mmCIF file of C-alpha atoms and ligand atoms in Angstrom:
data_model
loop_
_atom_site.group_PDB
_atom_site.id
_atom_site.type_symbol
_atom_site.label_atom_id
_atom_site.label_comp_id
_atom_site.label_asym_id
_atom_site.label_seq_id
_atom_site.Cartn_x
_atom_site.Cartn_y
_atom_site.Cartn_z
ATOM 1 C CA UNK A 25 90.017 101.011 121.401
ATOM 2 C CA UNK A 26 89.280 99.419 117.863
ATOM 3 C CA UNK A 27 93.073 99.010 116.416
ATOM 4 C CA UNK A 28 93.114 98.067 112.999
ATOM 5 C CA UNK A 29 94.933 95.194 111.652
ATOM 6 C CA UNK A 30 96.004 96.820 108.234
ATOM 7 C CA UNK A 31 96.814 100.600 107.918
ATOM 8 C CA UNK A 32 98.157 101.679 104.417
ATOM 9 C CA UNK A 33 99.465 105.198 104.535
ATOM 10 C CA UNK A 34 99.867 107.118 100.924
ATOM 11 C CA UNK A 35 103.007 109.189 101.719
ATOM 12 C CA UNK A 36 101.997 112.729 100.266
ATOM 13 C CA UNK A 37 103.319 116.103 100.030
ATOM 14 C CA UNK A 38 106.698 116.267 100.022
ATOM 15 C CA UNK A 39 107.054 118.662 97.075
ATOM 16 C CA UNK A 40 104.632 120.933 98.652
ATOM 17 C CA UNK A 41 105.867 120.887 101.624
ATOM 18 C CA UNK A 42 109.481 121.521 100.320
ATOM 19 C CA UNK A 43 107.548 124.383 97.927
ATOM 20 C CA UNK A 44 105.684 126.013 101.483
ATOM 21 C CA UNK A 45 109.311 127.206 102.455
ATOM 22 C CA UNK A 46 110.915 127.600 99.589
ATOM 23 C CA UNK A 47 113.043 124.936 98.760
ATOM 24 C CA UNK A 48 113.983 122.918 96.358
ATOM 25 C CA UNK A 49 111.060 119.482 95.966
ATOM 26 C CA UNK A 50 114.090 117.146 97.062
ATOM 27 C CA UNK A 51 114.443 118.805 100.801
ATOM 28 C CA UNK A 52 110.396 117.524 101.181
ATOM 29 C CA UNK A 53 111.606 113.729 99.996
ATOM 30 C CA UNK A 54 114.377 114.167 102.411
ATOM 31 C CA UNK A 55 112.144 114.937 105.064
ATOM 32 C CA UNK A 56 109.784 112.083 103.834
ATOM 33 C CA UNK A 57 112.500 109.931 104.394
ATOM 34 C CA UNK A 58 113.240 111.073 108.380
ATOM 35 C CA UNK A 59 109.545 110.697 108.993
ATOM 36 C CA UNK A 60 108.774 107.150 108.335
ATOM 37 C CA UNK A 61 110.907 105.557 111.303
ATOM 38 C CA UNK A 62 108.861 107.261 113.961
ATOM 39 C CA UNK A 63 104.904 106.507 112.162
ATOM 40 C CA UNK A 64 107.117 102.613 111.846
ATOM 41 C CA UNK A 65 107.121 102.619 115.667
ATOM 42 C CA UNK A 66 104.184 104.329 116.536
ATOM 43 C CA UNK A 67 102.503 102.049 114.462
ATOM 44 C CA UNK A 68 103.992 98.987 115.911
ATOM 45 C CA UNK A 69 103.109 100.378 119.127
ATOM 46 C CA UNK A 70 99.505 100.652 118.918
ATOM 47 C CA UNK A 71 99.580 96.995 118.066
ATOM 48 C CA UNK A 72 98.835 97.488 114.366
ATOM 49 C CA UNK A 73 99.735 93.912 112.586
ATOM 50 C CA UNK A 74 100.339 95.211 108.586
ATOM 51 C CA UNK A 75 101.467 98.575 107.589
ATOM 52 C CA UNK A 76 101.749 99.772 103.865
ATOM 53 C CA UNK A 77 103.833 103.192 103.312
ATOM 54 C CA UNK A 78 103.274 103.828 99.661
ATOM 55 C CA UNK A 79 106.260 105.278 98.670
ATOM 56 C CA UNK A 80 106.627 105.631 95.193
ATOM 57 C CA UNK A 81 103.894 104.479 92.106
ATOM 58 C CA UNK A 82 104.388 102.228 88.527
ATOM 59 C CA UNK A 83 103.053 105.868 87.234
ATOM 60 C CA UNK A 84 106.127 108.081 89.208
ATOM 61 C CA UNK A 85 108.306 107.133 86.728
ATOM 62 C CA UNK A 86 106.504 110.070 85.485
ATOM 63 C CA UNK A 87 108.800 112.626 86.642
ATOM 64 C CA UNK A 88 111.925 114.162 85.607
ATOM 65 C CA UNK A 89 114.587 112.293 85.675
ATOM 66 C CA UNK A 90 116.632 114.013 88.781
ATOM 67 C CA UNK A 91 114.088 113.968 91.066
ATOM 68 C CA UNK A 92 113.552 109.726 90.066
ATOM 69 C CA UNK A 93 117.196 109.460 91.216
ATOM 70 C CA UNK A 94 117.655 111.012 93.758
ATOM 71 C CA UNK A 95 114.329 109.256 95.800
ATOM 72 C CA UNK A 96 115.634 106.115 94.378
ATOM 73 C CA UNK A 97 119.538 107.458 95.993
ATOM 74 C CA UNK A 98 117.406 108.146 99.518
ATOM 75 C CA UNK A 99 115.587 104.757 98.801
ATOM 76 C CA UNK A 100 118.771 102.837 98.579
ATOM 77 C CA UNK A 101 119.893 105.246 102.214
ATOM 78 C CA UNK A 102 117.716 104.056 104.286
ATOM 79 C CA UNK A 103 117.311 100.468 103.035
ATOM 80 C CA UNK A 104 121.195 100.344 104.144
ATOM 81 C CA UNK A 105 120.522 102.219 107.148
ATOM 82 C CA UNK A 106 117.399 100.906 109.339
ATOM 83 C CA UNK A 107 118.284 97.152 109.075
ATOM 84 C CA UNK A 108 118.809 97.356 112.281
ATOM 85 C CA UNK A 109 116.660 99.270 113.947
ATOM 86 C CA UNK A 110 113.848 97.360 112.488
ATOM 87 C CA UNK A 111 115.959 93.978 113.976
ATOM 88 C CA UNK A 112 116.088 95.660 116.976
ATOM 89 C CA UNK A 113 111.680 96.372 117.561
ATOM 90 C CA UNK A 114 111.641 92.566 115.263
ATOM 91 C CA UNK A 115 109.241 93.878 112.239
ATOM 92 C CA UNK A 116 109.466 92.321 109.106
ATOM 93 C CA UNK A 117 110.292 93.937 106.186
ATOM 94 C CA UNK A 118 108.242 93.344 103.417
ATOM 95 C CA UNK A 119 109.094 95.120 99.819
ATOM 96 C CA UNK A 120 105.707 95.267 97.774
ATOM 97 C CA UNK A 121 105.938 96.551 93.862
ATOM 98 C CA UNK A 122 107.536 95.407 90.886
ATOM 99 C CA UNK A 123 111.069 94.084 92.119
ATOM 100 C CA UNK A 124 112.076 93.381 88.871
ATOM 101 C CA UNK A 125 111.487 96.395 86.816
ATOM 102 C CA UNK A 126 113.930 97.958 89.933
ATOM 103 C CA UNK A 127 117.672 99.565 89.792
ATOM 104 C CA UNK A 128 119.713 96.371 90.852
ATOM 105 C CA UNK A 129 121.095 97.595 93.607
ATOM 106 C CA UNK A 130 117.480 98.139 95.342
ATOM 107 C CA UNK A 131 116.587 94.769 94.048
ATOM 108 C CA UNK A 132 119.462 93.659 95.827
ATOM 109 C CA UNK A 133 119.077 96.026 99.161
ATOM 110 C CA UNK A 134 115.576 95.019 99.556
ATOM 111 C CA UNK A 135 115.806 91.536 99.251
ATOM 112 C CA UNK A 136 118.845 92.086 102.121
ATOM 113 C CA UNK A 137 116.104 93.652 104.306
ATOM 114 C CA UNK A 138 113.851 91.184 103.820
ATOM 115 C CA UNK A 139 116.257 88.046 104.444
ATOM 116 C CA UNK A 140 117.625 89.794 107.522
ATOM 117 C CA UNK A 141 114.262 90.702 109.341
ATOM 118 C CA UNK A 142 112.253 87.273 107.860
ATOM 119 C CA UNK A 143 112.916 85.513 111.416
ATOM 120 C CA UNK A 144 111.081 88.518 113.200
ATOM 121 C CA UNK A 145 107.487 88.131 114.433
ATOM 122 C CA UNK A 146 106.131 91.327 115.379
ATOM 123 C CA UNK A 147 104.354 93.905 112.931
ATOM 124 C CA UNK A 148 105.114 93.618 109.105
ATOM 125 C CA UNK A 149 106.370 96.740 107.218
ATOM 126 C CA UNK A 150 105.712 96.908 103.565
ATOM 127 C CA UNK A 151 106.968 99.112 101.720
ATOM 128 C CA UNK A 152 105.225 100.074 98.488
ATOM 129 C CA UNK A 153 108.157 100.646 95.662
ATOM 130 C CA UNK A 154 107.425 100.976 92.182
ATOM 131 C CA UNK A 155 103.845 99.371 92.734
ATOM 132 C CA UNK A 156 100.446 99.446 91.412
ATOM 133 C CA UNK A 157 97.196 98.074 91.886
ATOM 134 C CA UNK A 158 96.613 97.324 88.381
ATOM 135 C CA UNK A 159 99.786 96.147 87.315
ATOM 136 C CA UNK A 160 99.109 93.448 90.059
ATOM 137 C CA UNK A 161 95.918 92.509 89.370
ATOM 138 C CA UNK A 162 96.715 92.250 85.806
ATOM 139 C CA UNK A 163 99.491 89.914 87.073
ATOM 140 C CA UNK A 164 97.696 88.086 89.104
ATOM 141 C CA UNK A 165 94.985 86.932 86.094
ATOM 142 C CA UNK A 166 97.744 86.339 84.318
ATOM 143 C CA UNK A 167 99.362 84.295 87.086
ATOM 144 C CA UNK A 168 95.615 82.228 87.563
ATOM 145 C CA UNK A 169 96.146 81.454 83.463
ATOM 146 C CA UNK A 170 99.806 79.865 83.312
ATOM 147 C CA UNK A 171 99.170 78.385 86.583
ATOM 148 C CA UNK A 172 96.382 76.410 84.668
ATOM 149 C CA UNK A 173 93.341 77.473 86.103
ATOM 150 C CA UNK A 174 89.799 76.780 84.140
ATOM 151 C CA UNK A 175 87.032 79.175 84.723
ATOM 152 C CA UNK A 176 85.143 77.505 87.571
ATOM 153 C CA UNK A 177 88.679 77.870 89.608
ATOM 154 C CA UNK A 178 88.566 81.597 89.237
ATOM 155 C CA UNK A 179 87.542 83.112 92.358
ATOM 156 C CA UNK A 180 88.419 85.503 95.310
ATOM 157 C CA UNK A 181 90.259 83.202 96.999
ATOM 158 C CA UNK A 182 92.229 81.685 94.073
ATOM 159 C CA UNK A 183 93.465 86.070 92.911
ATOM 160 C CA UNK A 184 93.639 87.154 96.382
ATOM 161 C CA UNK A 185 95.636 84.466 96.509
ATOM 162 C CA UNK A 186 98.652 85.484 93.674
ATOM 163 C CA UNK A 187 98.333 89.549 94.442
ATOM 164 C CA UNK A 188 101.703 91.076 95.898
ATOM 165 C CA UNK A 189 99.323 90.798 99.298
ATOM 166 C CA UNK A 190 99.202 87.326 99.686
ATOM 167 C CA UNK A 191 98.302 86.102 103.312
ATOM 168 C CA UNK A 192 97.756 89.533 104.690
ATOM 169 C CA UNK A 193 94.738 90.987 105.649
ATOM 170 C CA UNK A 194 92.148 93.430 103.762
ATOM 171 C CA UNK A 195 93.359 97.862 104.297
ATOM 172 C CA UNK A 196 91.186 98.468 107.737
ATOM 173 C CA UNK A 197 92.515 102.037 107.298
ATOM 174 C CA UNK A 198 93.984 104.069 104.162
ATOM 175 C CA UNK A 199 95.048 106.645 105.859
ATOM 176 C CA UNK A 200 96.726 110.160 102.722
ATOM 177 C CA UNK A 201 98.368 112.838 104.084
ATOM 178 C CA UNK A 202 98.317 116.627 102.543
ATOM 179 C CA UNK A 203 94.525 117.074 101.799
ATOM 180 C CA UNK A 204 94.262 115.064 98.682
ATOM 181 C CA UNK A 205 91.493 112.580 98.816
ATOM 182 C CA UNK A 206 91.772 109.725 95.924
ATOM 183 C CA UNK A 207 93.756 106.646 95.554
ATOM 184 C CA UNK A 208 95.974 106.715 93.244
ATOM 185 C CA UNK A 209 96.066 103.299 92.341
ATOM 186 C CA UNK A 210 96.514 102.051 95.508
ATOM 187 C CA UNK A 211 95.697 98.683 97.044
ATOM 188 C CA UNK A 212 92.611 98.520 94.908
ATOM 189 C CA UNK A 213 91.471 95.221 95.749
ATOM 190 C CA UNK A 214 92.736 95.077 99.279
ATOM 191 C CA UNK A 215 90.771 98.957 100.429
ATOM 192 C CA UNK A 216 87.606 97.119 99.656
ATOM 193 C CA UNK A 217 86.118 97.546 103.020
ATOM 194 C CA UNK A 218 88.909 100.243 104.133
ATOM 195 C CA UNK A 219 88.288 102.990 106.207
ATOM 196 C CA UNK A 220 89.638 106.297 104.536
ATOM 197 C CA UNK A 221 91.047 109.485 106.601
ATOM 198 C CA UNK A 222 92.402 112.198 105.320
ATOM 199 C CA UNK A 223 94.804 114.601 106.421
ATOM 200 C CA UNK A 224 95.488 117.750 105.755
ATOM 201 C CA UNK A 225 99.473 117.744 106.901
ATOM 202 C CA UNK A 226 102.045 117.285 103.995
ATOM 203 C CA UNK A 227 103.808 114.230 104.897
ATOM 204 C CA UNK A 228 106.968 115.122 106.570
ATOM 205 C CA UNK A 229 104.768 116.957 109.103
ATOM 206 C CA UNK A 230 102.426 114.088 109.837
ATOM 207 C CA UNK A 231 103.771 112.704 113.300
ATOM 208 C CA UNK A 232 102.868 110.758 116.021
ATOM 209 C CA UNK A 233 100.215 112.930 116.839
ATOM 210 C CA UNK A 234 99.043 113.036 113.517
ATOM 211 C CA UNK A 235 98.762 109.065 113.377
ATOM 212 C CA UNK A 236 97.409 108.528 116.484
ATOM 213 C CA UNK A 237 94.241 111.172 115.424
ATOM 214 C CA UNK A 238 94.115 108.866 112.538
ATOM 215 C CA UNK A 239 93.409 106.164 114.997
ATOM 216 C CA UNK A 240 91.037 106.993 117.190
ATOM 217 C CA UNK A 241 88.508 108.166 114.192
ATOM 218 C CA UNK A 242 88.654 104.548 113.030
ATOM 219 C CA UNK A 243 88.165 103.452 116.234
ATOM 220 C CA UNK A 244 84.431 105.687 116.016
ATOM 221 C CA UNK A 245 83.080 104.497 112.673
ATOM 222 C CA UNK A 246 80.879 102.100 112.937
ATOM 223 C CA UNK A 247 81.965 99.793 109.769
ATOM 224 C CA UNK A 248 79.068 97.578 108.057
ATOM 225 C CA UNK A 249 80.834 95.360 105.349
ATOM 226 C CA UNK A 250 77.501 95.202 103.481
ATOM 227 C CA UNK A 251 75.703 94.255 106.233
ATOM 228 C CA UNK A 252 73.041 96.439 108.467
HETATM 229 C C1 IPE B 318 105.067 111.882 97.836
HETATM 230 O O1 IPE B 318 105.152 113.251 98.151
HETATM 231 C C2 IPE B 318 106.348 111.267 97.343
HETATM 232 C C3 IPE B 318 105.761 110.200 96.234
HETATM 233 C C4 IPE B 318 105.173 110.291 95.642
HETATM 234 C C5 IPE B 318 106.818 110.099 95.689
HETATM 235 P P1 IPE B 318 105.028 114.440 96.201
HETATM 236 O O2 IPE B 318 106.324 114.105 95.701
HETATM 237 O O3 IPE B 318 103.695 113.738 95.378
HETATM 238 O O4 IPE B 318 104.672 115.579 96.607
HETATM 239 P P2 IPE B 318 103.629 116.839 95.931
HETATM 240 O O5 IPE B 318 102.541 115.854 95.968
HETATM 241 O O6 IPE B 318 103.932 116.404 94.436
HETATM 242 O O7 IPE B 318 103.193 117.907 96.889
HETATM 243 C C1 IPE B 319 100.626 108.801 94.911
HETATM 244 O O1 IPE B 319 100.728 109.974 95.445
HETATM 245 C C2 IPE B 319 102.130 107.873 94.915
HETATM 246 C C3 IPE B 319 102.844 107.923 96.601
HETATM 247 C C4 IPE B 319 102.690 108.726 97.962
HETATM 248 C C5 IPE B 319 104.193 107.073 96.523
HETATM 249 P P1 IPE B 319 101.043 110.907 94.191
HETATM 250 O O2 IPE B 319 101.095 112.453 94.388
HETATM 251 O O3 IPE B 319 101.723 110.354 93.456
HETATM 252 O O4 IPE B 319 99.696 110.561 92.966
HETATM 253 P P2 IPE B 319 98.540 112.043 92.940
HETATM 254 O O5 IPE B 319 100.060 112.137 91.062
HETATM 255 O O6 IPE B 319 98.889 113.248 93.094
HETATM 256 O O7 IPE B 319 97.605 111.055 92.066
HETATM 257 MG MG1 MG B 320 102.194 113.764 95.678
#
């Protein structure tokens, strides 16, 4: 079976999952966080080399402060809790997003987790937090200018080298849960030739079997990259 090298997931539907159960949205975020470890493990065991999970977008700051602060607390808890388990599985952690715009505590914990797992050579787990593709592209263009590049030097390689995903292969499979069929500012450049898979279930219900269904769907696709 053809295995995607890079899988990206838009983990959507925590709020609706909770609403369906008559619970506050916060409970949905808790259930969503609990799902992450299982999916990281199944992806690594399936032979995926890079897994990018979209946890919080640059636009998600527009949500009520009470919800944002719960998400930040859960994030911090997670970053601390799973250091050992990532280590055991040989998984390298990468914070994918504008880390400067994060609260100090999270910044420190994320960097600590990156450092603690820097020597691992299994799958790379990119956690997208305070991530927005437009911001990433604007920053890459700014870097081209501040690095003194001439117009003639600006090409796909020089732009790519200035993205937050520098050195990471493009996304092969993009999964979004919860039935929504949009990209919501996630990895626009990197998804140029990605295969899309939309799961109807909400993120807290996206289990190992659901992940495998997405992988099987990917294996059945015919990719052309503009050729015939
Ligand atoms: C995804 O679930 C998690 C984040 C964006 C932080 P949502 O919170 O977007 O859940 P819905 O889409 O409102 O159901
Ligand atoms: C995308 O989900 C961001 C994450 C899953 C982190 P949203 O719930 O924020 O996206 P929209 O607003 O429905 O497009
Ligand atoms: Mg949503």
